[in-house]
Amino acid sequence: DDERMEWWRDAKFGMFIHWGAYSIIGGERGEQIAGGGAEWAMDKLDYTIEEYEKFPAMFNPQLFDADKWVSMAKDAGMKYIVLTSKHHDGFALWDSKVSDYDIMDASPFKRDIVKELAEACRKQDIKFGLYHSIVDWHHPQAQGNLFPNYNAGQKDQSVVNPEFPKYYENYLKPQVKELLTNYGDVDIVWFDGDWIADYTTEMGKDMYSFIREIQPNTIINNRVDKGRNGMEGMDREGNFAGDFGTPEQEIPATGIDSDWEACMTMNGSWGYKPSDENWKSSEDLIEKLVDIVSKGGNFLLNIGPDGYGRFPAESIKRLKEIGEWTDANAEA
Ligand code: JFZ
């Protein structure tokens, strides 16, 4: 639907925000450092559900300032923000009535982060989207053969939990409905975790039309469908599920027919990870932006705020430098 996609195609540049209880952990457990993305701390650092629950219980980001975050995105030339409403760890950053594993009931913070960011975006004329994980390591009905306790030592993602359809109907969908009902326009829903064996194409189709019914103009990424990582399936007949493809940490070749958005990190992690000092330079990030836009894509550049609610200094520096460049070079 061209009309629905119009603002998104014009936008070109957005901010991804990976933030949650894992932002306290920073990818470290004693001497152990998680490889890759620190938002996977629960899995990679072998926390049981019970052990991990202490992090939401500590999550109290007193320096969180939604207006400031949105200004930093805007000053960098970004036109939209996509926040992790729930990552794989299952912890909800909004006031969920479906679950107690949320910012109001499981943490001392007791401020609805989704609400504050949605309102700040609206105020500053920035589009607002949510990343939402299908995978849920905290919910017993969503944990493959790990039921009833997530235990990283026994992971096998090919084993299906027979209860998963109940999680899908009674938890995943109702939570998505809350997000699409209580926060005004949600301009993008960015699903992830479609790879697990439990999730089916039928669920993907159902989820897509479910969202369409609540908010007809929401733009939904391809990972709402099963097995649509990266650009997979974008050429699939009757491209029902996704409005855009999501190549990750790479820029695809030219000549792609469908809409796409490359998402990238500034270092090697989506979630806050102070041990990762492998920062891309501002020049490199600007080059990537130019390359992506010239090939007809959008660029979703990630920030991993810390457990207090601050953007890392290295990220702020890059946002500023990118902003100086976009000020000098962009038409609008
Ligand atoms: C997922 C998450 O597991 C990760 O933590 C982060 O949120 C990222 C944005 O998305 O990881 C993926 C998803 C898709 C691919 C690779 C990693 N893919 O398409 O190759």
mmCIF file of C-alpha atoms in Angstrom, residues 104-330:
data_model
loop_
_atom_site.group_PDB
_atom_site.id
_atom_site.type_symbol
_atom_site.label_atom_id
_atom_site.label_comp_id
_atom_site.label_asym_id
_atom_site.label_seq_id
_atom_site.Cartn_x
_atom_site.Cartn_y
_atom_site.Cartn_z
ATOM 1 C CA MET A 104 4.966 -1.131 36.706
ATOM 2 C CA ASP A 105 4.847 -4.391 38.647
ATOM 3 C CA ALA A 106 8.302 -5.974 38.395
ATOM 4 C CA SER A 107 10.484 -2.897 38.686
ATOM 5 C CA PRO A 108 10.846 0.023 41.109
ATOM 6 C CA PHE A 109 10.736 2.544 38.241
ATOM 7 C CA LYS A 110 6.949 2.421 37.778
ATOM 8 C CA ARG A 111 6.913 4.818 34.849
ATOM 9 C CA ASP A 112 5.443 3.733 31.529
ATOM 10 C CA ILE A 113 8.447 4.060 29.230
ATOM 11 C CA VAL A 114 6.499 3.369 26.044
ATOM 12 C CA LYS A 115 4.046 6.115 26.971
ATOM 13 C CA GLU A 116 6.711 8.682 27.784
ATOM 14 C CA LEU A 117 8.603 8.025 24.575
ATOM 15 C CA ALA A 118 5.450 7.943 22.435
ATOM 16 C CA GLU A 119 4.384 11.316 23.817
ATOM 17 C CA ALA A 120 7.822 12.842 23.377
ATOM 18 C CA CYS A 121 7.897 11.665 19.756
ATOM 19 C CA ARG A 122 4.491 13.142 19.039
ATOM 20 C CA LYS A 123 5.502 16.444 20.621
ATOM 21 C CA GLN A 124 8.613 16.693 18.460
ATOM 22 C CA ASP A 125 6.987 15.376 15.294
ATOM 23 C CA ILE A 126 8.974 12.139 15.152
ATOM 24 C CA LYS A 127 7.292 8.892 14.110
ATOM 25 C CA PHE A 128 7.093 6.236 16.792
ATOM 26 C CA GLY A 129 7.589 2.491 16.411
ATOM 27 C CA LEU A 130 8.037 -0.585 18.556
ATOM 28 C CA TYR A 131 10.308 -3.598 18.278
ATOM 29 C CA HIS A 132 8.490 -6.585 19.739
ATOM 30 C CA SER A 133 9.944 -10.033 20.332
ATOM 31 C CA ILE A 134 7.990 -13.158 19.489
ATOM 32 C CA VAL A 135 10.576 -15.141 21.434
ATOM 33 C CA ASP A 136 9.958 -14.927 25.189
ATOM 34 C CA TRP A 137 12.423 -16.606 27.541
ATOM 35 C CA HIS A 138 10.369 -15.707 30.589
ATOM 36 C CA HIS A 139 6.995 -17.102 29.606
ATOM 37 C CA PRO A 140 6.607 -20.834 30.389
ATOM 38 C CA GLN A 141 4.419 -21.475 27.358
ATOM 39 C CA ALA A 142 6.964 -19.928 25.025
ATOM 40 C CA GLN A 143 10.003 -21.923 26.036
ATOM 41 C CA GLY A 144 10.495 -24.887 23.668
ATOM 42 C CA ASN A 145 11.707 -27.921 25.537
ATOM 43 C CA LEU A 146 12.891 -25.742 28.378
ATOM 44 C CA PHE A 147 9.548 -25.666 30.096
ATOM 45 C CA PRO A 148 9.061 -24.906 32.925
ATOM 46 C CA ASN A 149 12.388 -23.218 33.465
ATOM 47 C CA TYR A 150 14.610 -21.556 30.981
ATOM 48 C CA ASN A 151 17.952 -23.228 31.341
ATOM 49 C CA ALA A 152 20.572 -22.231 28.855
ATOM 50 C CA GLY A 153 22.365 -25.544 29.273
ATOM 51 C CA GLN A 154 19.516 -27.390 27.563
ATOM 52 C CA LYS A 155 18.698 -25.121 24.675
ATOM 53 C CA ASP A 156 17.338 -26.672 21.561
ATOM 54 C CA GLN A 157 15.397 -24.218 19.474
ATOM 55 C CA SER A 158 14.056 -26.928 17.172
ATOM 56 C CA VAL A 159 11.867 -28.395 19.892
ATOM 57 C CA VAL A 160 8.360 -27.024 19.947
ATOM 58 C CA ASN A 161 6.425 -26.222 23.112
ATOM 59 C CA PRO A 162 2.920 -27.666 22.652
ATOM 60 C CA GLU A 163 1.638 -24.759 24.766
ATOM 61 C CA PHE A 164 3.055 -22.099 22.434
ATOM 62 C CA PRO A 165 -0.284 -21.450 20.659
ATOM 63 C CA LYS A 166 -1.701 -20.476 24.066
ATOM 64 C CA TYR A 167 1.143 -18.018 24.596
ATOM 65 C CA TYR A 168 0.449 -16.673 21.127
ATOM 66 C CA GLU A 169 -3.302 -16.217 21.705
ATOM 67 C CA ASN A 170 -3.413 -15.266 25.370
ATOM 68 C CA TYR A 171 -0.213 -13.315 25.814
ATOM 69 C CA LEU A 172 1.580 -12.189 22.664
ATOM 70 C CA LYS A 173 -1.532 -10.927 20.899
ATOM 71 C CA PRO A 174 -3.113 -9.245 23.943
ATOM 72 C CA GLN A 175 0.172 -7.465 24.672
ATOM 73 C CA VAL A 176 0.433 -6.281 21.078
ATOM 74 C CA LYS A 177 -3.159 -5.111 21.349
ATOM 75 C CA GLU A 178 -2.354 -3.059 24.453
ATOM 76 C CA LEU A 179 0.519 -1.413 22.638
ATOM 77 C CA LEU A 180 -1.660 -0.587 19.655
ATOM 78 C CA THR A 181 -4.592 0.627 21.724
ATOM 79 C CA ASN A 182 -3.149 2.684 24.570
ATOM 80 C CA TYR A 183 -0.395 4.783 22.995
ATOM 81 C CA GLY A 184 -1.969 6.590 20.063
ATOM 82 C CA ASP A 185 -0.528 5.927 16.640
ATOM 83 C CA VAL A 186 2.126 3.254 16.573
ATOM 84 C CA ASP A 187 3.702 3.972 13.227
ATOM 85 C CA ILE A 188 5.835 0.826 12.980
ATOM 86 C CA VAL A 189 5.704 -2.609 14.556
ATOM 87 C CA TRP A 190 9.076 -4.311 14.162
ATOM 88 C CA PHE A 191 8.761 -8.004 15.018
ATOM 89 C CA ASP A 192 11.663 -10.285 15.776
ATOM 90 C CA GLY A 193 12.145 -13.877 16.883
ATOM 91 C CA ASP A 194 10.215 -15.379 13.981
ATOM 92 C CA TRP A 195 12.861 -18.111 13.667
ATOM 93 C CA ILE A 196 11.709 -20.261 16.578
ATOM 94 C CA ALA A 197 10.173 -23.573 15.629
ATOM 95 C CA ASP A 198 6.997 -22.826 17.589
ATOM 96 C CA TYR A 199 6.020 -19.853 15.441
ATOM 97 C CA THR A 200 4.082 -20.549 12.248
ATOM 98 C CA THR A 201 3.263 -18.738 9.032
ATOM 99 C CA GLU A 202 -0.417 -18.951 10.040
ATOM 100 C CA MET A 203 0.393 -17.013 13.192
ATOM 101 C CA GLY A 204 2.307 -14.471 11.116
ATOM 102 C CA LYS A 205 -0.653 -13.929 8.798
ATOM 103 C CA ASP A 206 -3.006 -13.743 11.725
ATOM 104 C CA MET A 207 -0.804 -11.231 13.554
ATOM 105 C CA TYR A 208 -0.506 -9.062 10.480
ATOM 106 C CA SER A 209 -4.262 -8.784 9.963
ATOM 107 C CA PHE A 210 -4.821 -8.435 13.717
ATOM 108 C CA ILE A 211 -2.643 -5.324 13.733
ATOM 109 C CA ARG A 212 -4.199 -3.992 10.529
ATOM 110 C CA GLU A 213 -7.620 -4.143 12.126
ATOM 111 C CA ILE A 214 -6.535 -2.132 15.151
ATOM 112 C CA GLN A 215 -4.337 0.384 13.350
ATOM 113 C CA PRO A 216 -4.754 0.283 9.562
ATOM 114 C CA ASN A 217 -1.745 2.505 8.916
ATOM 115 C CA THR A 218 0.885 0.783 11.026
ATOM 116 C CA ILE A 219 3.867 -0.395 8.991
ATOM 117 C CA ILE A 220 4.930 -3.944 9.850
ATOM 118 C CA ASN A 221 8.309 -5.498 9.110
ATOM 119 C CA ASN A 222 8.807 -8.842 7.360
ATOM 120 C CA ARG A 223 9.796 -10.684 10.531
ATOM 121 C CA VAL A 224 6.125 -10.900 11.464
ATOM 122 C CA ASP A 225 6.163 -13.931 9.198
ATOM 123 C CA LYS A 226 8.062 -17.081 10.004
ATOM 124 C CA GLY A 227 11.564 -17.366 8.619
ATOM 125 C CA ARG A 228 11.885 -13.879 7.257
ATOM 126 C CA ASN A 229 15.206 -12.905 8.743
ATOM 127 C CA GLY A 230 17.028 -10.338 6.686
ATOM 128 C CA MET A 231 15.567 -10.125 3.213
ATOM 129 C CA GLU A 232 14.345 -13.713 3.229
ATOM 130 C CA GLY A 233 10.965 -14.192 1.696
ATOM 131 C CA MET A 234 10.604 -10.678 0.340
ATOM 132 C CA ASP A 235 10.308 -12.214 -3.102
ATOM 133 C CA ARG A 236 7.816 -14.735 -1.821
ATOM 134 C CA GLU A 237 4.586 -14.981 -3.776
ATOM 135 C CA GLY A 238 1.804 -12.864 -2.322
ATOM 136 C CA ASN A 239 4.080 -10.956 0.029
ATOM 137 C CA PHE A 240 1.347 -10.943 2.669
ATOM 138 C CA ALA A 241 3.220 -10.504 5.847
ATOM 139 C CA GLY A 242 5.752 -7.790 5.674
ATOM 140 C CA ASP A 243 5.685 -4.203 4.507
ATOM 141 C CA PHE A 244 9.466 -4.024 4.407
ATOM 142 C CA GLY A 245 12.544 -6.262 4.554
ATOM 143 C CA THR A 246 15.115 -6.019 7.304
ATOM 144 C CA PRO A 247 18.708 -6.746 6.274
ATOM 145 C CA GLU A 248 20.765 -6.699 9.437
ATOM 146 C CA GLN A 249 24.285 -5.273 9.729
ATOM 147 C CA GLU A 250 24.615 -5.256 5.962
ATOM 148 C CA ILE A 251 23.710 -3.211 2.927
ATOM 149 C CA PRO A 252 22.132 -5.315 0.194
ATOM 150 C CA ALA A 253 23.006 -4.960 -3.474
ATOM 151 C CA THR A 254 21.037 -2.536 -5.625
ATOM 152 C CA GLY A 255 17.928 -3.443 -7.517
ATOM 153 C CA ILE A 256 15.678 -4.602 -4.712
ATOM 154 C CA ASP A 257 12.066 -4.240 -5.679
ATOM 155 C CA SER A 258 10.511 -4.109 -2.255
ATOM 156 C CA ASP A 259 10.903 -1.637 0.597
ATOM 157 C CA TRP A 260 13.774 -2.367 2.935
ATOM 158 C CA GLU A 261 15.505 -0.990 5.969
ATOM 159 C CA ALA A 262 19.062 -1.868 7.011
ATOM 160 C CA CYS A 263 19.534 -1.922 10.773
ATOM 161 C CA MET A 264 22.970 -1.527 12.314
ATOM 162 C CA THR A 265 24.750 -0.990 15.586
ATOM 163 C CA MET A 266 27.437 1.633 16.281
ATOM 164 C CA ASN A 267 29.648 -0.968 17.980
ATOM 165 C CA GLY A 268 28.961 -4.723 17.885
ATOM 166 C CA SER A 269 26.057 -4.898 20.321
ATOM 167 C CA TRP A 270 22.411 -3.840 20.268
ATOM 168 C CA GLY A 271 22.096 -3.678 24.042
ATOM 169 C CA TYR A 272 24.436 -1.572 26.222
ATOM 170 C CA LYS A 273 27.851 -3.248 26.358
ATOM 171 C CA PRO A 274 30.677 -1.157 27.804
ATOM 172 C CA SER A 275 33.290 -3.833 27.052
ATOM 173 C CA ASP A 276 32.679 -3.423 23.319
ATOM 174 C CA GLU A 277 34.823 -0.500 22.216
ATOM 175 C CA ASN A 278 34.716 -1.426 18.580
ATOM 176 C CA TRP A 279 32.900 1.748 17.517
ATOM 177 C CA LYS A 280 32.298 2.580 13.881
ATOM 178 C CA SER A 281 33.492 6.078 13.032
ATOM 179 C CA SER A 282 31.033 8.859 12.246
ATOM 180 C CA GLU A 283 32.465 9.001 8.724
ATOM 181 C CA ASP A 284 31.768 5.303 8.306
ATOM 182 C CA LEU A 285 28.194 5.707 9.564
ATOM 183 C CA ILE A 286 27.583 8.665 7.242
ATOM 184 C CA GLU A 287 28.943 6.649 4.324
ATOM 185 C CA LYS A 288 26.588 3.831 5.207
ATOM 186 C CA LEU A 289 23.664 6.230 5.361
ATOM 187 C CA VAL A 290 24.496 7.629 1.940
ATOM 188 C CA ASP A 291 25.023 4.174 0.469
ATOM 189 C CA ILE A 292 21.734 2.840 1.869
ATOM 190 C CA VAL A 293 19.685 5.844 0.818
ATOM 191 C CA SER A 294 21.206 5.842 -2.664
ATOM 192 C CA LYS A 295 20.108 2.211 -3.010
ATOM 193 C CA GLY A 296 16.548 3.049 -2.012
ATOM 194 C CA GLY A 297 16.613 1.775 1.556
ATOM 195 C CA ASN A 298 16.127 3.192 5.028
ATOM 196 C CA PHE A 299 18.767 3.189 7.749
ATOM 197 C CA LEU A 300 17.819 2.238 11.314
ATOM 198 C CA LEU A 301 20.806 3.052 13.507
ATOM 199 C CA ASN A 302 20.894 1.597 16.995
ATOM 200 C CA ILE A 303 21.521 3.095 20.416
ATOM 201 C CA GLY A 304 21.913 0.944 23.543
ATOM 202 C CA PRO A 305 21.218 3.230 26.525
ATOM 203 C CA ASP A 306 22.663 2.192 29.886
ATOM 204 C CA GLY A 307 20.816 1.072 32.996
ATOM 205 C CA TYR A 308 20.462 4.662 34.221
ATOM 206 C CA GLY A 309 18.815 5.797 30.997
ATOM 207 C CA ARG A 310 21.774 7.508 29.363
ATOM 208 C CA PHE A 311 22.949 7.159 25.790
ATOM 209 C CA PRO A 312 26.620 6.094 25.774
ATOM 210 C CA ALA A 313 28.964 9.077 25.272
ATOM 211 C CA GLU A 314 30.401 7.429 22.141
ATOM 212 C CA SER A 315 26.900 7.235 20.658
ATOM 213 C CA ILE A 316 26.084 10.857 21.520
ATOM 214 C CA LYS A 317 29.269 11.987 19.826
ATOM 215 C CA ARG A 318 28.376 10.106 16.654
ATOM 216 C CA LEU A 319 24.794 11.361 16.628
ATOM 217 C CA LYS A 320 26.099 14.928 16.848
ATOM 218 C CA GLU A 321 28.583 14.439 14.043
ATOM 219 C CA ILE A 322 25.993 12.777 11.828
ATOM 220 C CA GLY A 323 23.642 15.679 12.627
ATOM 221 C CA GLU A 324 26.202 18.233 11.541
ATOM 222 C CA TRP A 325 26.553 16.362 8.296
ATOM 223 C CA THR A 326 22.810 16.038 7.662
ATOM 224 C CA ASP A 327 22.300 19.729 8.499
ATOM 225 C CA ALA A 328 24.865 20.647 5.897
ATOM 226 C CA ASN A 329 23.749 18.159 3.246
ATOM 227 C CA ALA A 330 20.104 17.213 3.527
#
